Every structure is written in C-alpha cells, then in structure tokens.
PDB file of C-alpha atoms in Angstrom:
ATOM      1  CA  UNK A 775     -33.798  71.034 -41.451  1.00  0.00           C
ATOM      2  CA  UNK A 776     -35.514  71.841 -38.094  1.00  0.00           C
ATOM      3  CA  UNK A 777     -32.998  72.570 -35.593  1.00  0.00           C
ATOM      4  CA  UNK A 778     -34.453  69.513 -33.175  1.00  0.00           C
ATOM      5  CA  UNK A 779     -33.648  67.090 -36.189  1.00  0.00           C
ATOM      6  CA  UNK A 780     -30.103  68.574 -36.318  1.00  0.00           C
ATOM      7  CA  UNK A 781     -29.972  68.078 -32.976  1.00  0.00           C
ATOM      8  CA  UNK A 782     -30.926  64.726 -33.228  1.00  0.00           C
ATOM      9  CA  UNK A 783     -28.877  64.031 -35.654  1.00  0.00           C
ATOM     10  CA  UNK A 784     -25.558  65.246 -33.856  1.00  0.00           C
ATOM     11  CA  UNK A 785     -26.646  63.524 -30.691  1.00  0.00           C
ATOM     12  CA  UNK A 786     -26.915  59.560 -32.602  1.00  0.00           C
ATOM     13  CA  UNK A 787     -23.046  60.914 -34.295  1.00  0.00           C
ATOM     14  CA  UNK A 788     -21.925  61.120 -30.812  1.00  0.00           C
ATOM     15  CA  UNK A 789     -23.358  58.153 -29.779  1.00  0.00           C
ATOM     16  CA  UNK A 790     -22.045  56.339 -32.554  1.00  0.00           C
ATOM     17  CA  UNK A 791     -18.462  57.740 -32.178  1.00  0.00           C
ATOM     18  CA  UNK A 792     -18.688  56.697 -28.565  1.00  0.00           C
ATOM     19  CA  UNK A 793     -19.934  53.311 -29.042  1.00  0.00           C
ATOM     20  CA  UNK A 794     -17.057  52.803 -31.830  1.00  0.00           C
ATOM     21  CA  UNK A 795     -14.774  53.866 -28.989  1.00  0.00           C
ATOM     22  CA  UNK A 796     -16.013  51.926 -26.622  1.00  0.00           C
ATOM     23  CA  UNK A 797     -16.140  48.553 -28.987  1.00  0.00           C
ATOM     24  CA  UNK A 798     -12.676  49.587 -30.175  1.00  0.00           C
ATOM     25  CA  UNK A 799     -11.320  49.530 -25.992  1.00  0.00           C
ATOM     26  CA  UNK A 800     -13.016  46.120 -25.796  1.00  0.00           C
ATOM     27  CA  UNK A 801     -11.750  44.620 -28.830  1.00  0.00           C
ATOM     28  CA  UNK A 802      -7.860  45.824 -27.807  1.00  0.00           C
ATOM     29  CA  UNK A 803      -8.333  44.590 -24.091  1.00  0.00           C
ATOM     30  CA  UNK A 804      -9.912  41.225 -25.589  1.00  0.00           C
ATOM     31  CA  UNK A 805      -6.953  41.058 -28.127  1.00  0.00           C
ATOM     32  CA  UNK A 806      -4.491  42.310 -24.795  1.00  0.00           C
ATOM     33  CA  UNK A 807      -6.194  39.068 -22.991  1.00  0.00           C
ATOM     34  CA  UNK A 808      -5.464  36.562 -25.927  1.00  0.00           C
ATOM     35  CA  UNK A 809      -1.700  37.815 -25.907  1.00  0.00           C
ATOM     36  CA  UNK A 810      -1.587  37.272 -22.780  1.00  0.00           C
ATOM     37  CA  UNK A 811      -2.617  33.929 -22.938  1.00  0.00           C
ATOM     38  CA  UNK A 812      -1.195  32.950 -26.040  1.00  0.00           C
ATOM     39  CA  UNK A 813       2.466  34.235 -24.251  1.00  0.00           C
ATOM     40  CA  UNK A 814       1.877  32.124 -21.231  1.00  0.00           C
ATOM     41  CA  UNK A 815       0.927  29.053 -23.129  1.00  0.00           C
ATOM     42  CA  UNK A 816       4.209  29.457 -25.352  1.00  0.00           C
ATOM     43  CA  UNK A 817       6.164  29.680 -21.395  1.00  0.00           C
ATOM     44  CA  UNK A 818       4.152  27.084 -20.065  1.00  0.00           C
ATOM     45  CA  UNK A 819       4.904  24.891 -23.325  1.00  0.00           C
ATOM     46  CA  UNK A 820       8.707  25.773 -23.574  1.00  0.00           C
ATOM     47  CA  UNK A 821       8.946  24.478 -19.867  1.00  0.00           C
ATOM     48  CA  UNK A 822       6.539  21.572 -20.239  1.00  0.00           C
ATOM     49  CA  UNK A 823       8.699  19.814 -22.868  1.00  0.00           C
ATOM     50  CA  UNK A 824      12.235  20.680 -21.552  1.00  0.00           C
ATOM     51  CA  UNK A 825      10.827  18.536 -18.373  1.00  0.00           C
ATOM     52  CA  UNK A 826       9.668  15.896 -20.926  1.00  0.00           C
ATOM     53  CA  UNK A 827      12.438  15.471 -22.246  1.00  0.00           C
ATOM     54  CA  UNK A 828      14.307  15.243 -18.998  1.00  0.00           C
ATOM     55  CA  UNK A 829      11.634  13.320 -17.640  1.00  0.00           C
ATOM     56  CA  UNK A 830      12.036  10.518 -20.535  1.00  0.00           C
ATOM     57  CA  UNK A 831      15.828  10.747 -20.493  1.00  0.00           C
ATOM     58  CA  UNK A 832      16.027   9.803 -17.012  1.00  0.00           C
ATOM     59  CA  UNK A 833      13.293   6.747 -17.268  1.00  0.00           C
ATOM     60  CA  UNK A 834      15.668   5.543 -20.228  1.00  0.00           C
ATOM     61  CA  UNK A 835      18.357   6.015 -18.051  1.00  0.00           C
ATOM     62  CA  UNK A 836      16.159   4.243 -14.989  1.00  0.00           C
ATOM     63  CA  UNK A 837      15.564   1.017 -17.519  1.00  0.00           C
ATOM     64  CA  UNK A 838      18.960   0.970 -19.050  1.00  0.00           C
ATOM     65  CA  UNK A 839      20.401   0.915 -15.380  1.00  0.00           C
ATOM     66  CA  UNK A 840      18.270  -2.274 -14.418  1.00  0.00           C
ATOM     67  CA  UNK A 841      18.919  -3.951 -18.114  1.00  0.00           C
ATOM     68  CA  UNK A 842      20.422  -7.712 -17.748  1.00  0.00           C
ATOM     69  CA  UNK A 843      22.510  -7.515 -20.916  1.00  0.00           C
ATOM     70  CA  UNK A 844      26.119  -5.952 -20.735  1.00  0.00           C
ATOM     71  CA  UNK A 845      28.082  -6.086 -23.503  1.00  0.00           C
ATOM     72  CA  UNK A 846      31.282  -6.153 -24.133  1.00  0.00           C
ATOM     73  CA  UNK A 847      31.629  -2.836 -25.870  1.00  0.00           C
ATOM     74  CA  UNK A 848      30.194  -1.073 -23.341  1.00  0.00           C
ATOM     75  CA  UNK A 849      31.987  -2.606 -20.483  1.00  0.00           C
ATOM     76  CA  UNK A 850      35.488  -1.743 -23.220  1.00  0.00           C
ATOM     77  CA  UNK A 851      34.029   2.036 -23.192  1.00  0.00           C
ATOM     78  CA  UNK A 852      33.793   1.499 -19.400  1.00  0.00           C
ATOM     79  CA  UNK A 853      37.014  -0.046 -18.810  1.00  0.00           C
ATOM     80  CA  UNK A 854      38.646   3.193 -21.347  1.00  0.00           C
ATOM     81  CA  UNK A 855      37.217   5.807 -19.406  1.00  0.00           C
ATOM     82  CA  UNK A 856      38.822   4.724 -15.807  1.00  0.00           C
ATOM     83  CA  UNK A 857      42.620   5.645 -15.262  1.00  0.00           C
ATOM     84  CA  UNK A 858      44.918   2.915 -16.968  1.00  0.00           C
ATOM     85  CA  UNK A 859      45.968   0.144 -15.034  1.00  0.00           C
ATOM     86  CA  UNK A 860      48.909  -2.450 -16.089  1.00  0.00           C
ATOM     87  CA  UNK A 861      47.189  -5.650 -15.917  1.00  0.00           C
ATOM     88  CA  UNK A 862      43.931  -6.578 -17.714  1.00  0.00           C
ATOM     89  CA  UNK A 863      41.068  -6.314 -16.361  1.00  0.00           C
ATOM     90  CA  UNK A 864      39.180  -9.512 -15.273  1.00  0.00           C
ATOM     91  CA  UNK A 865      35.170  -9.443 -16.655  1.00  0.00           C
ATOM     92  CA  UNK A 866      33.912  -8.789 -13.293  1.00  0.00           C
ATOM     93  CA  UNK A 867      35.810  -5.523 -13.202  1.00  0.00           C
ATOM     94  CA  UNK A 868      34.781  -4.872 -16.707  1.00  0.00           C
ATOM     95  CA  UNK A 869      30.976  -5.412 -15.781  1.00  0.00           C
ATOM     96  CA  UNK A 870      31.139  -3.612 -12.550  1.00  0.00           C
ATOM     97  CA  UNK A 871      32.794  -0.609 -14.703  1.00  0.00           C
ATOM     98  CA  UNK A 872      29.891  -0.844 -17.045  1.00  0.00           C
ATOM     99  CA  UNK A 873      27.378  -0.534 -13.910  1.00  0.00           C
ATOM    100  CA  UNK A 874      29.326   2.437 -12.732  1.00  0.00           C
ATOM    101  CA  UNK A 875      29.380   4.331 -16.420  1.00  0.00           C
ATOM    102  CA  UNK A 876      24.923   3.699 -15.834  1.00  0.00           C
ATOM    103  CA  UNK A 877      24.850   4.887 -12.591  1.00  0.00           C
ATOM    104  CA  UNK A 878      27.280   8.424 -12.934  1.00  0.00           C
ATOM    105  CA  UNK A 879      24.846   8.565 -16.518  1.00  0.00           C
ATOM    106  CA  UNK A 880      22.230   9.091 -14.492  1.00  0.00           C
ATOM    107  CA  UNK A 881      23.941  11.385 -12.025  1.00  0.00           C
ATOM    108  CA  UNK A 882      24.764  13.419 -14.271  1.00  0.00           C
ATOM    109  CA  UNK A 883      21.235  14.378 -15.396  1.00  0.00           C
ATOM    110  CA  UNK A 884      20.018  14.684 -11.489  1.00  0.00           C
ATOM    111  CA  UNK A 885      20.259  18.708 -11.179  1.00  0.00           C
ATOM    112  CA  UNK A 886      18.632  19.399 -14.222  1.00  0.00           C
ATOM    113  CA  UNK A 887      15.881  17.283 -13.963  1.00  0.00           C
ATOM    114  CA  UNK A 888      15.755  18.603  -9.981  1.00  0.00           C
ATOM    115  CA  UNK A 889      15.676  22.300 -11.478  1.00  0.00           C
ATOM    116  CA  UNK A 890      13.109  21.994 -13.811  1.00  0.00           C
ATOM    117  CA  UNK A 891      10.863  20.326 -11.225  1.00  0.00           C
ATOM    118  CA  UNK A 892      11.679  23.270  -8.835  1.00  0.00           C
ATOM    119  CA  UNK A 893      10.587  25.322 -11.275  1.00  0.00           C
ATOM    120  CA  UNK A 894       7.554  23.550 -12.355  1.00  0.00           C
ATOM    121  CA  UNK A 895       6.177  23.864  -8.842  1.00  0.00           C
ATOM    122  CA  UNK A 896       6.839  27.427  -8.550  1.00  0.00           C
ATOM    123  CA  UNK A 897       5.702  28.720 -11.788  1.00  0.00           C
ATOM    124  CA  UNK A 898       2.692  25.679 -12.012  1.00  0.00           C
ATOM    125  CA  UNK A 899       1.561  25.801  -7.851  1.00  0.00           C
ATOM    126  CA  UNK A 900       2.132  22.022  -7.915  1.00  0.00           C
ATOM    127  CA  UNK A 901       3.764  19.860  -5.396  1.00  0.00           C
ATOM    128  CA  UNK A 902       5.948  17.940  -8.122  1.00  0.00           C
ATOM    129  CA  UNK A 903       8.979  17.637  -5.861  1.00  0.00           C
ATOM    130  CA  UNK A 904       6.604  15.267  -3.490  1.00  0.00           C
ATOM    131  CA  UNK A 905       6.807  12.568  -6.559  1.00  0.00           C
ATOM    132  CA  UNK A 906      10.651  13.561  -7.540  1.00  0.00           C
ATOM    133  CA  UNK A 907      11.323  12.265  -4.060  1.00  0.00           C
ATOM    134  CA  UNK A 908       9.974   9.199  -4.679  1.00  0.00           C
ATOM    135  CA  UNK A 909      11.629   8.402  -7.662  1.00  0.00           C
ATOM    136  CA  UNK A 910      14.845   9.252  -6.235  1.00  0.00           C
ATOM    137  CA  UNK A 911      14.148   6.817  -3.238  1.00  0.00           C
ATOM    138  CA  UNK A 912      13.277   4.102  -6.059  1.00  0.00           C
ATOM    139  CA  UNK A 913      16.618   5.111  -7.724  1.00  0.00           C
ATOM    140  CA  UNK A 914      18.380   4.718  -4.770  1.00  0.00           C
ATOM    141  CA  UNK A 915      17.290   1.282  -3.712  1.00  0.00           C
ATOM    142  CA  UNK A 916      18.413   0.440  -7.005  1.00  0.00           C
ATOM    143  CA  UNK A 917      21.739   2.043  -6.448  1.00  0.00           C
ATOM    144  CA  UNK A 918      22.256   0.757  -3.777  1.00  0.00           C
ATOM    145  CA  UNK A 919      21.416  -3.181  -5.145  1.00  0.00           C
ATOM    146  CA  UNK A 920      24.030  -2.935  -7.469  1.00  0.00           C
ATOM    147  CA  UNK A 921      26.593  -1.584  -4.998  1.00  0.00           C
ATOM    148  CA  UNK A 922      26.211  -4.825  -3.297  1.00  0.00           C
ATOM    149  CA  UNK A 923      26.315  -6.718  -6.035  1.00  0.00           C
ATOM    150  CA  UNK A 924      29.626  -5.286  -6.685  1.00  0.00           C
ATOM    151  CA  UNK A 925      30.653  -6.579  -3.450  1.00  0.00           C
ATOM    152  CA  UNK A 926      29.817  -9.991  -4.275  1.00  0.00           C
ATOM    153  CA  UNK A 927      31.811 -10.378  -7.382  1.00  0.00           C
ATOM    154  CA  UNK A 928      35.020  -8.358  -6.020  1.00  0.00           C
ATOM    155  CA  UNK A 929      35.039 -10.055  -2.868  1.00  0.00           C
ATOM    156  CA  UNK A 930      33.133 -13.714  -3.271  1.00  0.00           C
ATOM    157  CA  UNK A 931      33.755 -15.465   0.120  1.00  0.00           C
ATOM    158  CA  UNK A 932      32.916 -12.136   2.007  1.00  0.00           C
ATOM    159  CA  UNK A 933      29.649 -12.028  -0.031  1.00  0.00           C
ATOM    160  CA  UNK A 934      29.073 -15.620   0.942  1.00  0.00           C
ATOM    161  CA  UNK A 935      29.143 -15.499   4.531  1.00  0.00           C
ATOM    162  CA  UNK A 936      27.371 -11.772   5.285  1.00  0.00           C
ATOM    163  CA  UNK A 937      24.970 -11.428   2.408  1.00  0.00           C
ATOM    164  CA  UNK A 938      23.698 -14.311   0.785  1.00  0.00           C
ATOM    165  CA  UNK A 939      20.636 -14.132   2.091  1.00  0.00           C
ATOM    166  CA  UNK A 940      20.064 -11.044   0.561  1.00  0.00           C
ATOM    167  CA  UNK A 941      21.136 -12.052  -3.130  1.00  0.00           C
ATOM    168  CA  UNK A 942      17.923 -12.841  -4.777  1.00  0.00           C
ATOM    169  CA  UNK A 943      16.378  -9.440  -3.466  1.00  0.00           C
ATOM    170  CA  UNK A 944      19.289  -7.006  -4.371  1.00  0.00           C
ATOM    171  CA  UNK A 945      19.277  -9.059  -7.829  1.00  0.00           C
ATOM    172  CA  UNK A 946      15.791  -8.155  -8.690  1.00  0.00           C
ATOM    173  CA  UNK A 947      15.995  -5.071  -7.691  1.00  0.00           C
ATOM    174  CA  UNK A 948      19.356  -3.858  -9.448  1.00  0.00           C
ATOM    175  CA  UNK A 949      18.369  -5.681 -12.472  1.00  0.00           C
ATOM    176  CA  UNK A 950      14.945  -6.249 -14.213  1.00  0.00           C
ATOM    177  CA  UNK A 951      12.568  -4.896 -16.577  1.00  0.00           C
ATOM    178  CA  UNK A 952      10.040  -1.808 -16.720  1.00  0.00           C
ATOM    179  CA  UNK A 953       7.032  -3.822 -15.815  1.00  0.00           C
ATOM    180  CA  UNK A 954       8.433  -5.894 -13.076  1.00  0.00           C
ATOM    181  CA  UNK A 955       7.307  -4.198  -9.515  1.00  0.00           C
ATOM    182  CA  UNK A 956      10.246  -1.533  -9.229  1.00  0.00           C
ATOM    183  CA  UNK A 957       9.914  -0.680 -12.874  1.00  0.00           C
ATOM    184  CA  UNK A 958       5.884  -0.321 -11.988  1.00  0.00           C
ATOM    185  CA  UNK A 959       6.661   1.669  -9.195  1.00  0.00           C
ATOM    186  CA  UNK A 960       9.282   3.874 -10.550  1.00  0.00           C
ATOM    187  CA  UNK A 961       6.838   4.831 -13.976  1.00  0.00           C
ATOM    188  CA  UNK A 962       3.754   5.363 -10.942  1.00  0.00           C
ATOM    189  CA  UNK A 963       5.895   8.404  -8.916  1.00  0.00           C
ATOM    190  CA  UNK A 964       6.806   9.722 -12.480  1.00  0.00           C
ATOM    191  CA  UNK A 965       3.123   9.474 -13.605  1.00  0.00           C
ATOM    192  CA  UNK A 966       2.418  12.579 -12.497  1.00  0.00           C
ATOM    193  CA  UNK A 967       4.871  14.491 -13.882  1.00  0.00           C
ATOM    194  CA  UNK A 968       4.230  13.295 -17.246  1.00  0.00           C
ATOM    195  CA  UNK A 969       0.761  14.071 -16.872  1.00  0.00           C
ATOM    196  CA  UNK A 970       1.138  17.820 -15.432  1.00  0.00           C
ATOM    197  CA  UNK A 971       3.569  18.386 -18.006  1.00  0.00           C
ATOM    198  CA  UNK A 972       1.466  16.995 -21.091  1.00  0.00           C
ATOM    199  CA  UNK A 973      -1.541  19.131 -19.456  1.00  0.00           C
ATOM    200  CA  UNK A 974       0.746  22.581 -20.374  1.00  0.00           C
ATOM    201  CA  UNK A 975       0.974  21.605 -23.676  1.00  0.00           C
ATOM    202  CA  UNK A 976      -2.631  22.092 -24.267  1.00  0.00           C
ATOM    203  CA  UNK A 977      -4.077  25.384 -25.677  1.00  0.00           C
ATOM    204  CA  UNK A 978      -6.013  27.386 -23.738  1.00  0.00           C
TER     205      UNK A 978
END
C-alpha cells in the first residue's frame, strides 16, 4: 500500500473518530437539554396541581359559604365546637354558628392558597396575586353580608330601624348560587389561575 493511500486512510480514521466525538457531545448536551426540561416540567407540574387543588378547595369552600341550606347537623357540629353554654341554644344562634364554622373553613385555607400564588408568580413571571386580590375582595363582600345578617337575627328591632334597606342586597350576596352574579364574578378572578396552572401541566 502506497504510503499516500495510508495516509489517506489514517486521515478519514481521524475524521471519523472526531465526528463520533463530536455527534457523541451533541447527543449528551441534547439528552442534558431534555433532562432539563423533563425536571422543570415535573417542578412546574408538582406546583401546578398543589395550586389546583387549593384553588378548587377554596371555590368549594366559596359556594358552600353562599349555600341556602343549613342543616341541622351542621349547625349541632357548629353549636359542639363553641365553648359550652348552660342554656340551649335558640336556631338563630345555631345557624349563625354554622355561618361562622364556613367562614373560619375558609380562613383557614387563606395562607396556603396565598403562598402558592406567591410562588407561582415568582417561579412562573406571572402577576397571579393581581386576580388573588380580587377574589379576596369578592370573599370579603361576602363576609361581610353575612356579618350583617347576623346582626339582624341577634338583634331584630336594631336591624329594623338601621338596615333594612340594605336586606335584600346583603341577602344575595351572602347567600346564592355559583352562577348568580357574585358566583360569576368570583369563578372570572379565579379564571386565570386555573388556566395558568392547567397550562404547567402540559409537556413541553
């Protein structure tokens, strides 16, 4: 063999041992990128449904608050739960106890469901909190329905003389159902969340 052929021959080895390299370096950095990627989707995922679930606790929570029906178990569970008092309670104090045990439910959930959004926003770059704040001023109004309702039935003629004008509107907005216009509302500022959150779920 003619030493040009030789040297030929070497020269496509080397250039075959380099290109193997050099394929082998862009399949590990293209197999570095899908890790990557795969471990941010399983974050992104793990976060997405712990707000989910928050998310859809709190809207139960939202709709149970606002529900008409009281019964009388839960108003008994209600009535247990508060320190013991001698006489019996009357049903008004037994319903307004009920109330209560719906509201501090959904108290109770508020700094979770607060962290995860902060955390959504910093970890997602979105502005989440913006329709948090709206919900909570939806919550609020309804909050603060009820706590005048309460007012009514504990103190009747006081009721009658300062706020009767006002009855009809703190009634629909304490109670009512999830497509009336403060259910609407409250499910619109959550929208978003939902949607952001559903978005993460999604493989890249």
């Amino acid at each position: 063999m003619s030493e040009s052929i030789a040297n030929a021959i070497s020269a496509l080895g080397n250039i075959i041992v380099a290109g193997s390299a050099v394929a082998a370096a862009v399949a590990a950095f293209m197999g570095l990128d899908r890790w990557k990627k795969q471990s941010q989707w399983e974050q992104d995922s793990s976060h997405a449904r712990k707000l989910l679930l928050a998310l859809r606790n709190r809207q139960d929570a939202f709709d149970h608050l606002r529900a008409r029906f009281v019964s009388a178990s839960e108003m008994q569970v209600a009535v247990d739960l508060l320190p013991k008092i001698e006489e019996l309670p009357s049903q008004d104090f037994a319903f307004n106890a009920a109330i209560d045990m719906r509201i501090n439910n959904m108290e109770d959930g508020l700094a979770e469901f607060y962290t995860l959004i902060i955390e959504s926003d910093v970890i997602w770059d979105t502005t989440l909190e913006q329709n948090f704040r709206q919900m909570r001023k939806v919550e609020q109004d309804v909050f603060f329905a009820h706590r005048e309702l309460e007012r009514q039935r504990g103190f009747p003629d006081d009721y009658e003389h300062n706020l009767k004008d006002n009855a009809d509107h703190y009634t629909k907005t304490a109670f009512g159902d999830p497509d009336d216009d403060i259910g609407v509302k409250y499910c619109h500022h959550s929208e978003e969340i939902l949607q952001t959150a559903k978005s993460k779920l999604d493989r890249v």
